[in-house]
mmCIF file of C-alpha atoms in Angstrom:
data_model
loop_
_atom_site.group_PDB
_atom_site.id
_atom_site.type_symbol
_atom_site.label_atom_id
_atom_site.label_comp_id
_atom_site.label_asym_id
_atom_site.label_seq_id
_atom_site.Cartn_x
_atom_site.Cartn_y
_atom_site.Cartn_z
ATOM 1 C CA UNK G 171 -36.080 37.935 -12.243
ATOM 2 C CA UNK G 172 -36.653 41.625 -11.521
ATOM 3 C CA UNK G 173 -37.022 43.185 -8.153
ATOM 4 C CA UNK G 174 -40.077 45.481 -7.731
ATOM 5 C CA UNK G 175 -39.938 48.774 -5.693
ATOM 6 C CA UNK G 176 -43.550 49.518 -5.759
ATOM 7 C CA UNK G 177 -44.125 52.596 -4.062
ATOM 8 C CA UNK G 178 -46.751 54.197 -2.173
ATOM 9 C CA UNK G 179 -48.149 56.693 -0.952
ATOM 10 C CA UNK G 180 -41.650 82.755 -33.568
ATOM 11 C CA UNK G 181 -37.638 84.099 -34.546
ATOM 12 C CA UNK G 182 -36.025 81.882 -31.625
ATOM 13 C CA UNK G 183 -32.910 84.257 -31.702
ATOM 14 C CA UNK G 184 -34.926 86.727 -29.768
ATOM 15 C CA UNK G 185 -35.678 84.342 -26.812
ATOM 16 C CA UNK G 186 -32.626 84.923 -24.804
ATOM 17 C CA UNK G 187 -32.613 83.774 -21.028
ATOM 18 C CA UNK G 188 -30.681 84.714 -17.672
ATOM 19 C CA UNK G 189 -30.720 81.924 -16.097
ATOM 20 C CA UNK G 190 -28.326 80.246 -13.202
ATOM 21 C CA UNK G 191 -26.472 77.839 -12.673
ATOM 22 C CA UNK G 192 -26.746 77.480 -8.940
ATOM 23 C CA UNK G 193 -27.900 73.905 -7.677
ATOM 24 C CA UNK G 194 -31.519 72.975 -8.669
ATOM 25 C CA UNK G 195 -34.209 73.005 -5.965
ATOM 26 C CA UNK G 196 -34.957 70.030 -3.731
ATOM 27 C CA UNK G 197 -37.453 68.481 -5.622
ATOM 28 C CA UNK G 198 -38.048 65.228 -5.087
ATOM 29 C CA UNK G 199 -41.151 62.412 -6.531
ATOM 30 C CA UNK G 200 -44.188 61.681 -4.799
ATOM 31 C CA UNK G 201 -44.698 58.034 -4.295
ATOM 32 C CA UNK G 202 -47.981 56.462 -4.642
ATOM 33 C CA UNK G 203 -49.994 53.136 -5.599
ATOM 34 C CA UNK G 204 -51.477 52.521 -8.735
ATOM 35 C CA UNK G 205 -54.993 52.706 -7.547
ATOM 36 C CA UNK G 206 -54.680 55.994 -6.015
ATOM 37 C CA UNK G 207 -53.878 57.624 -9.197
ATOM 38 C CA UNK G 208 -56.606 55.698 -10.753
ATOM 39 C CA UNK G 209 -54.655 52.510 -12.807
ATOM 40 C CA UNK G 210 -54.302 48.824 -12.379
ATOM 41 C CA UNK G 211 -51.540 47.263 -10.300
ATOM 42 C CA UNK G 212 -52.685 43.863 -11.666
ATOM 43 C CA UNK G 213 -51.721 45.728 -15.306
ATOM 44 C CA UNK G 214 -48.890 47.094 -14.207
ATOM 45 C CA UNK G 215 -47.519 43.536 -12.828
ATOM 46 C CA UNK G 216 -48.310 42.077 -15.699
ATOM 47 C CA UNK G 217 -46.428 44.908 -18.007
ATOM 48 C CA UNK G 218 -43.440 44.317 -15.398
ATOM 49 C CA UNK G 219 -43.134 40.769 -15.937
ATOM 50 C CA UNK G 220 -43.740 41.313 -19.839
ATOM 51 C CA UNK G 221 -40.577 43.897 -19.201
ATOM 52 C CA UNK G 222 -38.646 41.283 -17.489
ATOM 53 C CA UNK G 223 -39.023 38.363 -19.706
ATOM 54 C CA UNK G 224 -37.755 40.831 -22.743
ATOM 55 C CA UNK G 225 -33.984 41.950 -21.141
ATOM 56 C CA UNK G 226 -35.103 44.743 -19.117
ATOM 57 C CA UNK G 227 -32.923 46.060 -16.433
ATOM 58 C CA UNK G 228 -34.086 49.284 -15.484
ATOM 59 C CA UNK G 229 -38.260 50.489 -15.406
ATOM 60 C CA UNK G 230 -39.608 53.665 -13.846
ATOM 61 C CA UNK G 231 -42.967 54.941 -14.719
ATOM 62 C CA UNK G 232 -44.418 58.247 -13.280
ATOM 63 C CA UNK G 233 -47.872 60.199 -13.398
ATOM 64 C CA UNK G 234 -48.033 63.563 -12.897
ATOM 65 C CA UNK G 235 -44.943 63.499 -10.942
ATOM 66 C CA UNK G 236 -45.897 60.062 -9.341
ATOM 67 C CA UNK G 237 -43.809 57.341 -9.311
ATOM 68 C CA UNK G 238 -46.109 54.598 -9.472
ATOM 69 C CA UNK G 239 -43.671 52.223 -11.113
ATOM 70 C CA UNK G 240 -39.409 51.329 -10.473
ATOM 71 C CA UNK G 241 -38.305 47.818 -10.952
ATOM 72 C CA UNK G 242 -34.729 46.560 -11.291
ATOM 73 C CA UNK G 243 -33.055 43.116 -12.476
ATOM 74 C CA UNK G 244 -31.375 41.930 -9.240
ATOM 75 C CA UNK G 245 -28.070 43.048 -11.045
ATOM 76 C CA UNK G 246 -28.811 46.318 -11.589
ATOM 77 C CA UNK G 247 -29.899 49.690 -9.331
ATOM 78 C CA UNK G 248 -31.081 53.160 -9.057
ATOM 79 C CA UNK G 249 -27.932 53.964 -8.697
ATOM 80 C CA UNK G 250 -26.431 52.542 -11.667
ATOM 81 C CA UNK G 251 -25.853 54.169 -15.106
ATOM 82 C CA UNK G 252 -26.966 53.031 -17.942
ATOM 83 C CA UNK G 253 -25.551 53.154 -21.290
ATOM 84 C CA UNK G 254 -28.262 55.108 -23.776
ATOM 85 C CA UNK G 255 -26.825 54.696 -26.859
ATOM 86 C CA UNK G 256 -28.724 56.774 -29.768
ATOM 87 C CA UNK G 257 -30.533 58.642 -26.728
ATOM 88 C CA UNK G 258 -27.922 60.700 -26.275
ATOM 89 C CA UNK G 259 -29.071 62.394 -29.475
ATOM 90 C CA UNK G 260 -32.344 63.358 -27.637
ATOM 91 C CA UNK G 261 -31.111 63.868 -24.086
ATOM 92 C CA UNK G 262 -27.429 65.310 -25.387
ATOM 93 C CA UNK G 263 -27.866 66.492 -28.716
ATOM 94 C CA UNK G 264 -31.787 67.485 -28.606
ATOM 95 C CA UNK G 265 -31.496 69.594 -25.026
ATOM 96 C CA UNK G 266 -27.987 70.845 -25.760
ATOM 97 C CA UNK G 267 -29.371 72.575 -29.132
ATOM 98 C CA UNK G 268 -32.365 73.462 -27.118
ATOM 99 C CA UNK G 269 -30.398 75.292 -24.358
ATOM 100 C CA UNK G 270 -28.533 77.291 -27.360
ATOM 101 C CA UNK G 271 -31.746 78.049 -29.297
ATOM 102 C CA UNK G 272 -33.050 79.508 -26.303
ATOM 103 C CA UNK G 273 -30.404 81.963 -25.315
ATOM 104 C CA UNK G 274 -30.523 83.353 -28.996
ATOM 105 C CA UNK G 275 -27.051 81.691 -30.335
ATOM 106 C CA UNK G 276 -28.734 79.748 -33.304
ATOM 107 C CA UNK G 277 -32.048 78.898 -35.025
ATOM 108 C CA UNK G 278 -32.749 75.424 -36.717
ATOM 109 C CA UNK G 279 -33.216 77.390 -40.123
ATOM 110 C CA UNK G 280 -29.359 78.726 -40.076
ATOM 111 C CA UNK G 281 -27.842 77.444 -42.380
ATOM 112 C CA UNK G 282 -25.252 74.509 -41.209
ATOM 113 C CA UNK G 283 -22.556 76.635 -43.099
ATOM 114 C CA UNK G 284 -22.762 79.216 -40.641
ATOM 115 C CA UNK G 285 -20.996 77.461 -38.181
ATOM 116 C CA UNK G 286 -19.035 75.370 -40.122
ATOM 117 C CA UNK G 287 -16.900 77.315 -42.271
ATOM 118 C CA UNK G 288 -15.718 74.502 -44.414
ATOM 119 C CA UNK G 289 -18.859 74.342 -45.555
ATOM 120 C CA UNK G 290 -19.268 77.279 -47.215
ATOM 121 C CA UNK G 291 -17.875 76.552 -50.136
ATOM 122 C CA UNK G 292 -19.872 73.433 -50.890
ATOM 123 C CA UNK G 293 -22.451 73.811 -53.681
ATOM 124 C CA UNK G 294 -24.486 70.879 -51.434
ATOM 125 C CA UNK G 295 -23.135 71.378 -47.822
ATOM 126 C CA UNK G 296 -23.953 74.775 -47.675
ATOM 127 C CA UNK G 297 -27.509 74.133 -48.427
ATOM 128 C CA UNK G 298 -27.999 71.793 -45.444
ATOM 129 C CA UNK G 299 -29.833 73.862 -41.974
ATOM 130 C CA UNK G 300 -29.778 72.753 -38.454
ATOM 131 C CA UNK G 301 -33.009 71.430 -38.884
ATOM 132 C CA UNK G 302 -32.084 68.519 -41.745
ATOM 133 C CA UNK G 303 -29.044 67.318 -39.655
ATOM 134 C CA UNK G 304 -31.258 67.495 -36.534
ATOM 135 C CA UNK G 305 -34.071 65.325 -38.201
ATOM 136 C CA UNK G 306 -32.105 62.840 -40.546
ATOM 137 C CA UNK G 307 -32.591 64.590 -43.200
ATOM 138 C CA UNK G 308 -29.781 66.486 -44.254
ATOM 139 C CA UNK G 309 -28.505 63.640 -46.948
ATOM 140 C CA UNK G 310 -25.119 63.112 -44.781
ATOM 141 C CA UNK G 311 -24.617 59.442 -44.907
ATOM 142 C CA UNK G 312 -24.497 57.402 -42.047
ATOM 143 C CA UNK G 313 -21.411 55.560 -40.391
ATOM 144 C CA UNK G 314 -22.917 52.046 -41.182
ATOM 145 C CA UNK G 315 -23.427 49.465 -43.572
ATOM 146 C CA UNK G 316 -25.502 46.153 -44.125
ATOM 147 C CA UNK G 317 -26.285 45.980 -40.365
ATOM 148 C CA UNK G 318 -22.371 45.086 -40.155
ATOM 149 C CA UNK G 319 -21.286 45.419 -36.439
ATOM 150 C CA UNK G 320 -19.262 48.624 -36.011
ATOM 151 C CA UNK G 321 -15.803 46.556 -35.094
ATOM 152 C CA UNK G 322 -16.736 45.317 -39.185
ATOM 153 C CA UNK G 323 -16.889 48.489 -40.558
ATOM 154 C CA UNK G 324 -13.764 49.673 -42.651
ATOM 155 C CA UNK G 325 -12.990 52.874 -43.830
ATOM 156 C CA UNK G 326 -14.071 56.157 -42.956
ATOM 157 C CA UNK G 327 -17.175 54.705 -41.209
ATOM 158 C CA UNK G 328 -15.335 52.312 -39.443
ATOM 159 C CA UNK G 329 -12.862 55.069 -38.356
ATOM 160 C CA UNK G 330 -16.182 56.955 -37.628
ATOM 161 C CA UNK G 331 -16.696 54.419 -34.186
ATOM 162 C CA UNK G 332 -13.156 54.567 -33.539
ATOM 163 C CA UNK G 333 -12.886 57.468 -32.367
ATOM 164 C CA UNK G 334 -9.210 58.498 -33.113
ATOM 165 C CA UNK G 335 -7.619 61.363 -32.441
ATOM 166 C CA UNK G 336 -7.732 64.119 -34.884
ATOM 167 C CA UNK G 337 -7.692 64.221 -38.381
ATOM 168 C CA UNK G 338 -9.306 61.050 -38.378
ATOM 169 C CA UNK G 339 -11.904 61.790 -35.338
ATOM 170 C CA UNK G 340 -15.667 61.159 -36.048
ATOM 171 C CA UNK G 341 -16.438 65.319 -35.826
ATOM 172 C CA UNK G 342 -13.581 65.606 -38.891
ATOM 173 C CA UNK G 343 -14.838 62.602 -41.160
ATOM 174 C CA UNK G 344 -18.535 63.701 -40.884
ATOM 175 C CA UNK G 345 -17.335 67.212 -42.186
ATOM 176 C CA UNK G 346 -14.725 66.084 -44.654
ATOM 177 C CA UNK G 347 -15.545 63.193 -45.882
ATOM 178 C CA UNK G 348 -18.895 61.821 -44.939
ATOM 179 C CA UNK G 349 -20.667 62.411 -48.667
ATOM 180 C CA UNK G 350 -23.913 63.671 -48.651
ATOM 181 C CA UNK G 351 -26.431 61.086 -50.728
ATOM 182 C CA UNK G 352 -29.596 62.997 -51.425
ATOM 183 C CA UNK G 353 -30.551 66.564 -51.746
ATOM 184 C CA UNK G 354 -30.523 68.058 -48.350
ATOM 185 C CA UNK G 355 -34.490 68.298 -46.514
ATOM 186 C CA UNK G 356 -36.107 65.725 -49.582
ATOM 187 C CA UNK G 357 -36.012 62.382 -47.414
ATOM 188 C CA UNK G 358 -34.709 60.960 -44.193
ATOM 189 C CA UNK G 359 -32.266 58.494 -43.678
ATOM 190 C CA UNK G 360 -30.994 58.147 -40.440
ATOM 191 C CA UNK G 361 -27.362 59.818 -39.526
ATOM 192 C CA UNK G 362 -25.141 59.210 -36.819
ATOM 193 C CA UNK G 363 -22.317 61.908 -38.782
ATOM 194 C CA UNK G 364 -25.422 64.362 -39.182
ATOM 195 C CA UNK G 365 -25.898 64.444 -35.071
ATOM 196 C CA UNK G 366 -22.441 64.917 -35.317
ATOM 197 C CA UNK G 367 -22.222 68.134 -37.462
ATOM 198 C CA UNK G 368 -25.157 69.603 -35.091
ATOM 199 C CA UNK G 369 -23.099 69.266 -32.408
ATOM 200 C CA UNK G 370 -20.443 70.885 -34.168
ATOM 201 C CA UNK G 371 -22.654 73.677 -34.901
ATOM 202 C CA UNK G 372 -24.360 73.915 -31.804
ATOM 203 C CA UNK G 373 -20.747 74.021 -29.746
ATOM 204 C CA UNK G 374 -19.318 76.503 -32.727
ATOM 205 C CA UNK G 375 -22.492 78.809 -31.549
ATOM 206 C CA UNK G 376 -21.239 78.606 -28.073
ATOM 207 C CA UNK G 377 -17.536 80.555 -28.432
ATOM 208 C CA UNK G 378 -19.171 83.692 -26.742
ATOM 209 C CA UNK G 379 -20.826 81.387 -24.078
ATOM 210 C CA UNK G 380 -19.568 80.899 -20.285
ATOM 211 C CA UNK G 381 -19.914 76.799 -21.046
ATOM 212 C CA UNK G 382 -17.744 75.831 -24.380
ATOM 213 C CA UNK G 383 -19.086 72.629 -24.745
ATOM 214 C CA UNK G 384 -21.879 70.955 -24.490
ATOM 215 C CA UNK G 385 -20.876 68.617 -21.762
ATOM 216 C CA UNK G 386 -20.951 71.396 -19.657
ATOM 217 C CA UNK G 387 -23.249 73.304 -20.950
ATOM 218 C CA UNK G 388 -25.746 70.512 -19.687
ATOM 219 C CA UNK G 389 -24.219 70.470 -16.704
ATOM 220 C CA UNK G 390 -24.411 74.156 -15.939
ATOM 221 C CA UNK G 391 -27.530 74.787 -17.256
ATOM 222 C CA UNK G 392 -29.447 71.600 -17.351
ATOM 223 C CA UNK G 393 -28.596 68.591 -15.319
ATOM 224 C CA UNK G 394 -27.391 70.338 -11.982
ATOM 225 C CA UNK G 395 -30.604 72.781 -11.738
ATOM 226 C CA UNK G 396 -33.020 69.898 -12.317
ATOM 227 C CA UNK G 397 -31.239 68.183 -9.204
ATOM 228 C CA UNK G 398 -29.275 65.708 -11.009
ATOM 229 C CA UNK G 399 -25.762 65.171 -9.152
ATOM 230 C CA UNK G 400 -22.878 64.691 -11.394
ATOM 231 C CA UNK G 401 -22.200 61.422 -10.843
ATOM 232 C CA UNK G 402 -25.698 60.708 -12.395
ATOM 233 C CA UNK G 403 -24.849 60.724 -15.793
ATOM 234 C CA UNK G 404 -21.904 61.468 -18.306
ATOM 235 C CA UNK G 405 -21.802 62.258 -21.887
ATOM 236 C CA UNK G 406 -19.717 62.255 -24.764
ATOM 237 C CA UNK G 407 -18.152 58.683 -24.343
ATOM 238 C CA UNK G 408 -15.891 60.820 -21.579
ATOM 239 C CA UNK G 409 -14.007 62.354 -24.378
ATOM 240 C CA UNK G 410 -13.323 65.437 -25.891
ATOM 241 C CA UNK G 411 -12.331 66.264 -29.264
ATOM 242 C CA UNK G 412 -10.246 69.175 -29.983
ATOM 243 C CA UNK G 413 -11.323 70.398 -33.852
ATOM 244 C CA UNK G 414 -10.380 73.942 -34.773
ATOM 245 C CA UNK G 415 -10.303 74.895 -31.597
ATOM 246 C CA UNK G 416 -13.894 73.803 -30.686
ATOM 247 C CA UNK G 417 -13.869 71.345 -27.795
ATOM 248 C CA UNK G 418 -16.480 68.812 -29.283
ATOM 249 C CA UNK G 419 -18.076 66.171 -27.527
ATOM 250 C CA UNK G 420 -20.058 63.578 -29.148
ATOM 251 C CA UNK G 421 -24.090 64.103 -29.112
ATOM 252 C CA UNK G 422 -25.283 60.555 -31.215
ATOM 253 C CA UNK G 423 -23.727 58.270 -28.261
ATOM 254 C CA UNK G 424 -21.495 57.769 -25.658
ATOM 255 C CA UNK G 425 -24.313 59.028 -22.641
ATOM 256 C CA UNK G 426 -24.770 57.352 -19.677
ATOM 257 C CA UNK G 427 -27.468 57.943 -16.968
ATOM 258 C CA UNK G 428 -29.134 56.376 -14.244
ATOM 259 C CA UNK G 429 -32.991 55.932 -14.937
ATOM 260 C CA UNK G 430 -33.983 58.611 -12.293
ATOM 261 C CA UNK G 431 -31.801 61.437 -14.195
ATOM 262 C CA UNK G 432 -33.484 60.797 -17.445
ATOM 263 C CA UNK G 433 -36.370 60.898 -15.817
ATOM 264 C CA UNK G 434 -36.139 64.293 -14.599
ATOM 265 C CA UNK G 435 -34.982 65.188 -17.552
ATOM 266 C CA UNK G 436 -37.883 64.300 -19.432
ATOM 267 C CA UNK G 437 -39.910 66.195 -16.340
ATOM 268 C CA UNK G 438 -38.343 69.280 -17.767
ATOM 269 C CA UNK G 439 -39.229 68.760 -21.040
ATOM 270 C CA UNK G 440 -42.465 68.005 -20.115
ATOM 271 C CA UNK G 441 -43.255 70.983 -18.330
ATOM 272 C CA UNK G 442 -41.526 73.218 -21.489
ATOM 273 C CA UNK G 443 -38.400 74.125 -20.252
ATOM 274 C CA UNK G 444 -39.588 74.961 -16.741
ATOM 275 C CA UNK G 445 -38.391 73.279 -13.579
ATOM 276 C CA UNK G 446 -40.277 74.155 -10.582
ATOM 277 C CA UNK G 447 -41.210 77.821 -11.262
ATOM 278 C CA UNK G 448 -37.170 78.349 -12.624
ATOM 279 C CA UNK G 449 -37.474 78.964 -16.597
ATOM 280 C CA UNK G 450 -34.301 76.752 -17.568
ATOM 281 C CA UNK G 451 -35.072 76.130 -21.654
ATOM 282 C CA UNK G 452 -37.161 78.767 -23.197
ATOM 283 C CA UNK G 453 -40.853 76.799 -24.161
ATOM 284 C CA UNK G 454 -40.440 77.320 -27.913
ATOM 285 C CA UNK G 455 -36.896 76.032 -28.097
ATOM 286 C CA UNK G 456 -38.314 72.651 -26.003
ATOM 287 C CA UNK G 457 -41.433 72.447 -28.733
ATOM 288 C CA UNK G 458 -38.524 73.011 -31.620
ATOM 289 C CA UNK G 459 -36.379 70.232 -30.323
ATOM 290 C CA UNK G 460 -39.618 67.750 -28.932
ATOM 291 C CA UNK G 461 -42.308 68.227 -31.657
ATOM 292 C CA UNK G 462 -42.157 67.409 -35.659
ATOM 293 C CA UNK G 463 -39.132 69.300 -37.414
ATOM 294 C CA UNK G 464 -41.768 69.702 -40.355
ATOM 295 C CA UNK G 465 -39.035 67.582 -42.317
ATOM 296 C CA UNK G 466 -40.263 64.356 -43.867
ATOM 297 C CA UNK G 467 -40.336 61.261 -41.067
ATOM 298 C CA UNK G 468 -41.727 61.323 -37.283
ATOM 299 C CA UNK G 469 -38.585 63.597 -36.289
ATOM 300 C CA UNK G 470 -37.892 66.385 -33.864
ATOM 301 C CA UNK G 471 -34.635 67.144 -33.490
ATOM 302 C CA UNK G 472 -32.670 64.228 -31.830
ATOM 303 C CA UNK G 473 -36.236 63.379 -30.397
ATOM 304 C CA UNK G 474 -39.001 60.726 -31.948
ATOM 305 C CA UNK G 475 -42.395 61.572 -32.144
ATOM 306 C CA UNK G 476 -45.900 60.356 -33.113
ATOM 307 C CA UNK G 477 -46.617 62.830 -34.691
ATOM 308 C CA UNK G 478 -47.677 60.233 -38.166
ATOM 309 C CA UNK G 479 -49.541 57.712 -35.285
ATOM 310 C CA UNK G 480 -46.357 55.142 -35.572
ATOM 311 C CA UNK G 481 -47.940 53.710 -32.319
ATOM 312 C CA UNK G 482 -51.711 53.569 -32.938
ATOM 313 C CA UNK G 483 -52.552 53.143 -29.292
ATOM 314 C CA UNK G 484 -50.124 56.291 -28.116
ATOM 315 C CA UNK G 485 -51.195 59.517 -28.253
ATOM 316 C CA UNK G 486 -50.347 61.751 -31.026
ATOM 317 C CA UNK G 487 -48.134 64.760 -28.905
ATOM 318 C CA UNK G 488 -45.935 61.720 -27.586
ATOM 319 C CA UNK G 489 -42.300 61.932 -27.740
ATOM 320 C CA UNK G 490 -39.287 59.574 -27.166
ATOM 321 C CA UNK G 491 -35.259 59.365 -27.069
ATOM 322 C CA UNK G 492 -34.316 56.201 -27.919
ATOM 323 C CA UNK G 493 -30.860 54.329 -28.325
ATOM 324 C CA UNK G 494 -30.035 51.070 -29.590
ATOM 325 C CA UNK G 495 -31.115 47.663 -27.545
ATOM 326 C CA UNK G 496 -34.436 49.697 -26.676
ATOM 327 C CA UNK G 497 -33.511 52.002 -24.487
ATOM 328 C CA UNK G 498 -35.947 54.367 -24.134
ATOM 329 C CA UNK G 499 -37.299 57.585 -22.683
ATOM 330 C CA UNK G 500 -40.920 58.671 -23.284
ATOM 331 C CA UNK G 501 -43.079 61.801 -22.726
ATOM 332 C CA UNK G 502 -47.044 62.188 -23.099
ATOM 333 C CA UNK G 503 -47.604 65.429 -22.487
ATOM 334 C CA UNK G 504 -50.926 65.089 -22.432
ATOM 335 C CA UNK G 505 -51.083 62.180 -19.783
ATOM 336 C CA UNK G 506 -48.063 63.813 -17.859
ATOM 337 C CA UNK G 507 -46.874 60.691 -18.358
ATOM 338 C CA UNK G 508 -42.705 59.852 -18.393
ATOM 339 C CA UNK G 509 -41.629 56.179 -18.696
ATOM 340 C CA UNK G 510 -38.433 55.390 -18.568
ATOM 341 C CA UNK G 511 -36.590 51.947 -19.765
ATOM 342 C CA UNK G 512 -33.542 50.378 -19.650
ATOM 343 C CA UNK G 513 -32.053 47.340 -20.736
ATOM 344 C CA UNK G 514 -30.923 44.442 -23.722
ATOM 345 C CA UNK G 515 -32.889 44.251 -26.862
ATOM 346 C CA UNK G 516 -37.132 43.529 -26.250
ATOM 347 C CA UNK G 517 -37.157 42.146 -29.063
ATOM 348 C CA UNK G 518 -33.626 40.408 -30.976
ATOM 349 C CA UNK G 519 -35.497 39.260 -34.095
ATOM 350 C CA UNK G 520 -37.209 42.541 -34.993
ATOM 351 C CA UNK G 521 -36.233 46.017 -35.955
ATOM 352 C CA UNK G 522 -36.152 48.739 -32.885
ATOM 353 C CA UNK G 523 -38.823 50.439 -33.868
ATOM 354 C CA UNK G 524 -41.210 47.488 -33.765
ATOM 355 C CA UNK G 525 -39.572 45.693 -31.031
ATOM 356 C CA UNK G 526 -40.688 48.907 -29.301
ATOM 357 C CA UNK G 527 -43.946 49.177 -30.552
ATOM 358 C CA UNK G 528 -44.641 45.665 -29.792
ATOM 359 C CA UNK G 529 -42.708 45.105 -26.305
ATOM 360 C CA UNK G 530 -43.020 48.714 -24.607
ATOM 361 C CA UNK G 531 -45.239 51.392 -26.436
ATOM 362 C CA UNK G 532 -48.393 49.273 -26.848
ATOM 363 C CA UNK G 533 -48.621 47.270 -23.770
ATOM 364 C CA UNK G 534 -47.219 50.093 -21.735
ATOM 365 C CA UNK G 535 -50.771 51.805 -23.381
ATOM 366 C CA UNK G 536 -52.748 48.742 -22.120
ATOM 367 C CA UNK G 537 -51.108 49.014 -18.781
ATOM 368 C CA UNK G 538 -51.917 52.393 -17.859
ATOM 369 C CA UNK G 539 -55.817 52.228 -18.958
ATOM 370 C CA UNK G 540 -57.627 53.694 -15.996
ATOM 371 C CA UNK G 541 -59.067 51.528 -13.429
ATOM 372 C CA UNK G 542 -63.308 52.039 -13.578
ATOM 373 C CA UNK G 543 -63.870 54.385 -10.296
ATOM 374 C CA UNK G 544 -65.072 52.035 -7.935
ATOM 375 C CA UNK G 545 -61.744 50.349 -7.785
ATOM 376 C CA UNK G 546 -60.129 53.170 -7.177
ATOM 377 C CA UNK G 547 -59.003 53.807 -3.587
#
């Protein structure tokens, strides 16, 4: 059983911003009903009770700033964080490489090799950009194996989940030892180590910055300008790894954030890097991160997209962060539409990305159809 709050009423390098970290402004959602922004309520109930009978914990849906959606299971709140799995590598990873592109520390085409002077070397490695490890396609392998549960895992990519204390730390066995399996930029295949090296990278192309890592960094720039109070979200598992000096925090899990903060979040994506008249994110380093890497698969750079029509009923310039068990964040730029969703698995028996399709995208779609005008009130 859920409880309803239904409420009423070009060369990136060059794109360098001065911007502050002083507290965001007091922005805060407009409530409404469905009807006055022209949907359904009946849908909508009927997509909330579709949500609750498929593990969902945590809903919010908002149009054009909006809320016309927030539901919670009676053990849950708006309070409460949420563990986001693989969205960290949109909502860390994505935004933290986003921040860095825009003040002109590093372009998705540099070479990974820059920043990672082991690499150099490498006949292979030093082939692989920013961009490949960004998108899954930079032929590192990834830390898992026959759908084994990571507690199953031996080895390096067991030691990968771990995460153990230097030389044996996830950011050292995806530089060392991870292999890489394919020719860097010819396929995708999903990487967990690859997220890894780009936060390497992207916290390597911070030494000259005020914020060293990108825990703060997110902080600083991000998450405390958009209005998002630090006990909102955390990152990085709470750790930090201390690698050649670099003080690395993990970007492909370990987040945690309460629906509201990734919601405003994906607000400031939305509106390109902008929050309320403050440029934050330059609007080319958002579209780098948000949109299609131009690498084969649907893949920005920690972010999903459709670009390839994955989700026939979505439209095309959608974009999602997504972790394991479903959890989701979605943009549609062209609705100014953000969902947000929280919660176990939709759907055990299927695969995540039709689970979703089937559970979330799609009827989510159905839900939101506009209401013919004269129901609107």
């Amino acid at each position: 059983m859920t409880i309803r709050t239904l409420l009423r009423g070009f060369s990136l390098a060059s794109v360098a911003l001065a911007v502050t970290t002083i507290p965001g402004r007091a922005f805060e959602w407009q409530t409404a009903t469905p009807e006055s922004r022209g949907f359904s309520s009946a849908k909508i109930d009927a997509f909330e009770h579709l949500l609750a009978a498929h593990g969902t914990q945590a809903f919010l849906l908002i149009d054009d700033d909006h809320i016309i959606g927030e539901w919670y299971s009676a053990d849950f709140s708006a309070k409460k964080l949420h563990y986001t799995a693989s969205m960290a590598k949109a909502v860390v990873g994505g935004v933290a490489a986003a921040v860095a592109i825009s003040d002109g520390r590093m372009s998705l085409d540099d070479p990974a090799a820059k920043y990672i002077p082991q690499w150099r070397g490498d006949p292979v490695k030093s082939r692989i950009t920013l961009r490949e490890l960004g998108s899954h396609t930079s032929g590192v392998d990834d830390a898992e194996s026959h759908d084994l549960l990571h507690a199953k895992l031996t080895g390096w990519k067991g030691d990968f989940w771990k995460r153990l204390p230097p030389p044996r730390d996830p950011f050292t066995l995806s530089r060392d030892v991870a292999p890489v399996v394919f020719p860097p930029g010819t396929k995708r295949l999903y990487s967990n180590p690859g997220i890894a090296m780009l936060a390497y990278a992207t916290t390597a192309a911070l030494k000259d910055a005020p914020q060293k890592d990108l825990r703060t960094l997110l902080r600083d720039r991000v998450m405390r300008p958009i209005g998002v109070a630090d006990s909102d979200w955390d990152a990085g598992y709470g750790q930090t790894f201390a690698v050649d000096g670099l003080p690395l925090v993990a970007a492909w899990g370990g987040g945690g954030y309460t629906a509201r903060a990734t919601a405003r979040l994906a607000r400031l994506m939305l509106h390109g890097g902008e929050w309320d008249g403050r440029r934050l994110i330059a609007a080319a380093a958002v579209r780098a991160v948000t949109q299609d890497a131009g690498t084969p698969g649907p893949g920005g750079i920690g972010w999903w997209n459709n670009r390839d029509g994955f989700v026939a009923a979505m439209p095309r310039d959608a974009y999602w962060g997504a972790g394991a068990e479903d959890q989701l964040a979605l943009v549609i730029p062209s609705r100014k539409l953000i969902a947000v969703r929280y919660g176990g698995s939709l759907g055990p028996d299927l695969q995540n990305d039709d689970a979703a399709d089937r559970w979330f995208f799609t009827p989510l779609m159905a839900a939101i159809e506009k209401a013919p005008a004269k129901q609107r009130k």
